[in-house]
XYZ file of C-alpha atoms in Angstrom:
345
model
C 24.296 -31.482 6.887
C 26.974 -31.408 4.499
C 28.334 -27.961 3.705
C 27.898 -28.662 -0.159
C 24.461 -30.008 0.060
C 21.373 -27.648 -0.111
C 19.213 -27.698 2.893
C 15.909 -29.498 2.509
C 12.566 -29.180 4.155
C 13.322 -32.035 6.522
C 16.411 -29.994 7.674
C 14.202 -27.036 8.323
C 11.899 -29.220 10.327
C 14.499 -30.723 12.443
C 16.086 -27.227 13.256
C 12.780 -25.817 14.126
C 11.576 -28.748 16.140
C 8.443 -29.325 14.101
C 7.353 -31.871 11.566
C 8.056 -31.601 7.955
C 4.381 -31.455 7.253
C 4.120 -28.370 9.485
C 6.834 -26.677 7.599
C 5.295 -27.621 4.215
C 1.875 -26.336 5.169
C 3.241 -23.011 6.617
C 5.321 -22.306 3.623
C 2.595 -22.974 1.257
C 0.202 -20.847 3.183
C -2.203 -23.709 3.670
C -2.996 -22.862 7.514
C -1.945 -20.505 10.179
C 0.280 -21.607 13.082
C 0.980 -20.227 16.527
C 3.473 -17.330 16.588
C 6.125 -19.288 18.321
C 6.022 -22.044 15.738
C 6.272 -19.374 12.979
C 9.201 -17.721 14.656
C 11.032 -21.131 14.959
C 10.421 -22.037 11.286
C 11.493 -18.591 10.097
C 14.442 -18.630 12.222
C 15.522 -21.989 10.837
C 14.885 -20.746 7.240
C 17.224 -17.928 7.665
C 20.091 -19.822 9.439
C 19.967 -22.709 6.818
C 19.436 -20.425 3.732
C 16.568 -22.650 2.767
C 14.673 -22.349 -0.689
C 11.595 -24.278 -1.300
C 13.136 -25.600 -4.544
C 16.820 -26.392 -4.220
C 17.349 -25.946 -7.939
C 16.673 -22.427 -7.500
C 19.979 -22.001 -5.732
C 21.594 -22.050 -9.182
C 20.600 -18.492 -9.511
C 23.799 -17.712 -7.780
C 25.450 -18.322 -11.117
C 22.574 -18.231 -13.554
C 19.195 -16.502 -14.319
C 15.684 -17.528 -14.604
C 14.588 -14.718 -16.803
C 11.832 -13.981 -14.300
C 11.262 -11.045 -11.911
C 8.902 -10.887 -8.993
C 6.309 -8.354 -7.877
C 4.678 -8.383 -4.508
C 1.336 -6.416 -4.357
C -0.913 -5.795 -1.216
C -4.258 -6.251 -2.818
C -4.683 -6.869 -6.582
C -8.428 -6.075 -6.233
C -7.535 -2.474 -5.370
C -7.068 -0.304 -8.593
C -3.852 1.288 -7.266
C -2.124 -1.891 -7.172
C -3.609 -3.184 -10.283
C -1.801 -0.061 -11.827
C 1.452 -0.925 -10.305
C 1.359 -4.410 -11.860
C 0.379 -2.904 -15.070
C 3.201 -0.603 -15.326
C 5.813 -3.201 -14.066
C 4.486 -5.878 -16.370
C 4.921 -3.568 -19.455
C 8.546 -2.901 -18.744
C 9.399 -6.600 -17.888
C 7.704 -7.556 -21.199
C 9.779 -5.067 -23.154
C 12.904 -6.508 -21.648
C 11.823 -10.169 -22.506
C 11.261 -11.046 -18.835
C 8.628 -12.999 -17.304
C 6.704 -11.620 -14.286
C 5.567 -13.606 -11.286
C 3.634 -11.880 -8.504
C 2.203 -12.469 -5.169
C -0.848 -10.793 -3.768
C -0.845 -10.605 0.103
C -4.353 -9.457 0.206
C -3.669 -6.605 2.771
C -2.733 -9.374 5.351
C -1.821 -8.058 8.803
C 1.463 -9.754 8.383
C 3.687 -9.529 5.255
C 3.138 -13.168 4.380
C 6.939 -13.493 4.708
C 6.993 -17.078 3.694
C 5.293 -16.255 0.464
C 7.843 -13.600 -0.328
C 10.648 -15.878 0.339
C 9.262 -18.734 -1.811
C 8.821 -16.193 -4.749
C 12.389 -15.072 -4.136
C 13.668 -18.512 -4.810
C 12.189 -18.435 -8.235
C 13.099 -14.927 -9.574
C 16.231 -12.791 -10.354
C 14.967 -9.789 -8.474
C 12.009 -8.294 -6.587
C 9.926 -5.359 -6.525
C 8.145 -5.048 -3.175
C 5.663 -2.694 -1.443
C 7.667 -0.446 1.232
C 4.786 -1.262 3.522
C 5.997 -4.952 3.651
C 9.230 -3.813 5.092
C 7.761 -2.611 8.305
C 10.574 -1.933 10.886
C 12.807 -5.065 9.697
C 14.523 -5.082 6.400
C 16.997 -7.673 7.426
C 14.952 -10.616 6.271
C 14.477 -8.928 2.944
C 18.265 -8.406 2.581
C 18.836 -12.179 3.335
C 16.737 -13.043 0.252
C 19.879 -12.629 -1.604
C 18.083 -10.818 -4.480
C 18.248 -7.142 -5.888
C 15.159 -5.368 -4.406
C 13.529 -2.177 -5.317
C 10.555 -0.896 -3.243
C 7.601 0.989 -4.590
C 6.458 3.630 -2.052
C 8.621 5.684 0.066
C 10.793 3.618 2.190
C 13.156 6.265 3.863
C 15.971 4.120 4.591
C 19.706 4.236 3.366
C 20.919 1.402 1.154
C 17.449 0.645 -0.554
C 16.119 2.054 -3.722
C 12.423 3.080 -3.715
C 10.214 4.621 -6.313
C 7.090 6.565 -4.982
C 5.278 9.784 -4.613
C 5.861 12.096 -1.574
C 2.666 11.428 0.312
C 3.204 14.477 2.512
C 3.665 16.892 -0.512
C 0.832 15.365 -2.061
C -1.464 15.910 0.902
C -0.175 19.523 1.275
C -1.464 20.084 -2.262
C -4.900 18.898 -1.395
C -4.989 20.611 1.973
C -4.024 23.930 0.580
C -6.810 23.553 -2.101
C -9.339 22.897 0.730
C -8.031 25.778 2.641
C -8.128 28.218 -0.181
C -11.855 27.285 -0.608
C -12.452 28.257 2.822
C -12.666 24.914 4.522
C -11.568 25.079 8.169
C -12.982 21.865 9.702
C -11.754 18.864 7.525
C -11.979 15.250 8.441
C -9.337 12.650 7.318
C -10.292 8.936 7.016
C -7.124 7.315 8.206
C -5.931 3.837 7.388
C -3.432 3.614 10.300
C -1.846 0.286 9.084
C -0.283 2.002 6.156
C 2.860 4.233 6.819
C 1.657 6.230 3.552
C -1.380 7.150 5.486
C 0.701 8.868 8.165
C 2.370 11.015 5.488
C -0.990 12.019 4.178
C -2.372 12.741 7.622
C 0.806 15.030 8.449
C 0.717 16.857 4.965
C -3.062 17.588 5.415
C -2.679 18.860 9.051
C 0.220 21.070 8.148
C -1.662 22.706 5.255
C -4.799 23.176 7.033
C -2.956 24.788 10.044
C -1.333 27.190 7.785
C -4.914 28.194 6.371
C -6.256 28.490 9.947
C -8.010 25.227 9.937
C -7.783 21.908 11.798
C -7.905 18.208 10.974
C -10.312 15.603 12.595
C -8.734 12.061 12.196
C -11.109 9.033 12.043
C -9.842 5.506 11.533
C -11.124 3.199 8.942
C -10.675 -0.666 9.187
C -9.618 -1.278 5.584
C -8.693 0.666 2.495
C -11.866 -0.133 0.584
C -15.130 1.621 -0.268
C -17.233 -0.347 2.216
C -15.027 1.127 5.091
C -15.738 4.706 3.956
C -19.413 3.744 3.976
C -19.306 2.456 7.434
C -17.629 5.635 8.851
C -20.004 8.230 7.275
C -22.589 8.344 10.077
C -20.059 8.534 12.858
C -18.389 11.479 10.967
C -21.470 13.493 9.943
C -23.860 12.672 12.857
C -21.721 15.082 15.183
C -22.944 18.229 16.780
C -22.972 20.982 14.221
C -19.953 22.754 15.823
C -17.791 19.842 15.109
C -19.226 18.633 11.861
C -16.565 18.928 8.973
C -17.374 20.752 5.855
C -14.864 18.485 3.924
C -13.715 14.935 4.114
C -10.654 13.312 2.623
C -10.148 9.669 2.333
C -6.924 7.764 2.577
C -7.529 6.618 -1.028
C -10.106 7.106 -3.621
C -11.995 3.863 -2.799
C -12.671 5.104 0.856
C -13.703 8.582 -0.323
C -16.142 7.161 -2.923
C -17.664 4.884 -0.335
C -18.015 7.740 2.208
C -19.449 10.016 -0.540
C -22.097 7.403 -1.453
C -23.190 7.000 2.136
C -23.015 10.720 2.855
C -25.583 11.247 -0.127
C -27.779 8.404 1.164
C -27.834 10.277 4.569
C -29.143 13.414 2.723
C -26.134 15.427 2.250
C -25.454 17.176 -1.154
C -21.915 16.795 -2.366
C -20.242 19.432 -2.889
C -22.883 21.896 -1.827
C -23.118 20.826 1.813
C -20.050 18.616 1.986
C -16.772 18.481 -0.070
C -15.170 15.074 -0.541
C -11.643 14.211 -1.858
C -9.201 11.374 -1.952
C -5.881 10.047 -3.185
C -4.791 7.839 -6.336
C -6.871 9.031 -9.093
C -8.135 5.704 -10.159
C -10.526 5.378 -13.085
C -13.532 5.246 -11.045
C -12.687 8.734 -9.352
C -13.662 10.345 -12.722
C -16.952 8.451 -13.276
C -18.835 8.820 -9.910
C -21.325 11.597 -9.387
C -19.929 14.208 -8.467
C -16.550 13.276 -10.125
C -13.939 12.984 -7.234
C -11.219 15.521 -6.480
C -8.027 13.659 -5.890
C -4.352 13.560 -6.127
C -2.790 11.503 -8.936
C -0.122 9.287 -7.346
C 0.965 7.912 -10.821
C 0.562 4.244 -9.776
C 1.366 2.920 -13.450
C 4.543 4.971 -13.524
C 5.464 3.989 -10.225
C 5.285 0.387 -11.290
C 7.067 0.944 -14.568
C 10.046 3.078 -12.994
C 10.389 0.485 -10.157
C 10.842 -2.301 -12.723
C 13.149 -0.214 -14.756
C 15.253 0.312 -11.623
C 15.097 -3.441 -10.697
C 16.497 -4.340 -14.034
C 19.330 -1.748 -13.660
C 19.977 -3.168 -10.255
C 20.121 -6.822 -11.567
C 22.602 -5.560 -14.189
C 24.919 -3.889 -11.601
C 23.994 -0.366 -12.944
C 21.994 0.927 -10.083
C 24.588 2.885 -7.891
C 23.859 4.792 -4.642
C 20.236 3.658 -3.971
C 17.955 6.380 -2.828
C 14.349 7.309 -2.531
C 13.040 8.385 -5.984
C 10.047 10.540 -5.910
C 7.701 11.105 -8.926
C 5.804 14.381 -9.113
C 2.268 14.346 -7.713
C -0.585 16.164 -9.379
C -3.746 17.605 -7.994
C -6.723 16.632 -10.022
C -9.659 19.145 -9.436
C -13.195 17.800 -10.130
C -16.736 18.549 -9.114
C -16.742 17.021 -5.555
C -14.907 20.123 -3.811
C -16.260 23.603 -3.591
C -16.344 26.457 -1.087
C -18.535 25.611 1.985
C -21.951 27.309 1.650
C -24.409 28.483 4.308
C -26.763 25.523 3.142
C -29.165 23.885 5.915
C -27.997 20.428 6.763
C -30.416 17.490 6.122
C -33.209 17.251 8.600
C -31.888 14.178 10.254
C -28.702 16.259 10.906
C -30.442 18.966 13.031
C -31.439 16.264 15.664
C -27.993 14.868 15.953
């Protein structure tokens, strides 16, 4: 290949030892391929510096006027809020916004992010997409700002200290007298580990302990599915309070707990994280920690615009203040008899 010619899809296919059709289908997300095929294509893309549209290589000297945002699940109100905040700032600056929804994929849908990078001047990415490897993100050749705590030098991130937020909530439950608390953990998220650790530390300081139960997805249905397992325990182990990784999980759990015969908060306190709009409108209204999703999106976009202009010096993890939102779903544990079904558990 001539050193002055932009690499083509056929060049990638030749380097990866696959057909051009395979490369095209993989890059467009049309179908899944075996891991060894994916690895060969990704390696060829990295080595050749391939962009799906060669014209986008002119970004080295010009601008598209478009910025990119990668969200994990637009159906989740948390990520919808991030998009809302980012789009407002982009519009104020006269920039178009393009986004990719990875739908909470088990992999970061790297090829979709790389394709987006070829079309934009800079990217706002979820810190969760970085995983343990940020080298491929650096090779995108675009300014990048992460939303969510990244904790690595050389990158700018905007988020809320998840451990500190959880300590606020744990201290609240401890002050009410809760000593056995269950946490519904979405382990695929590093943010969940921060929240779990913060809760555990706060409860330990109050003389309590934390049970951890894994949920399969950050959605209300996953909270519902776990309720019986958590609540149909022997009385000595049954928690008096339950905290969801996010508000959706907490709301789903609370709904199913009430269906099982538990009164919230009289027999069981429930809380979450994010302070989505739904949290204020369920019955009882949900105690939660505001993670300032709209503000995260807005500040992350502001920092990206600064980075694109060469004005962002010394990248660092930028933390927005968390806020405990007290509502009716939490109170002191009372000596109220459990539902009849619970006595036979």
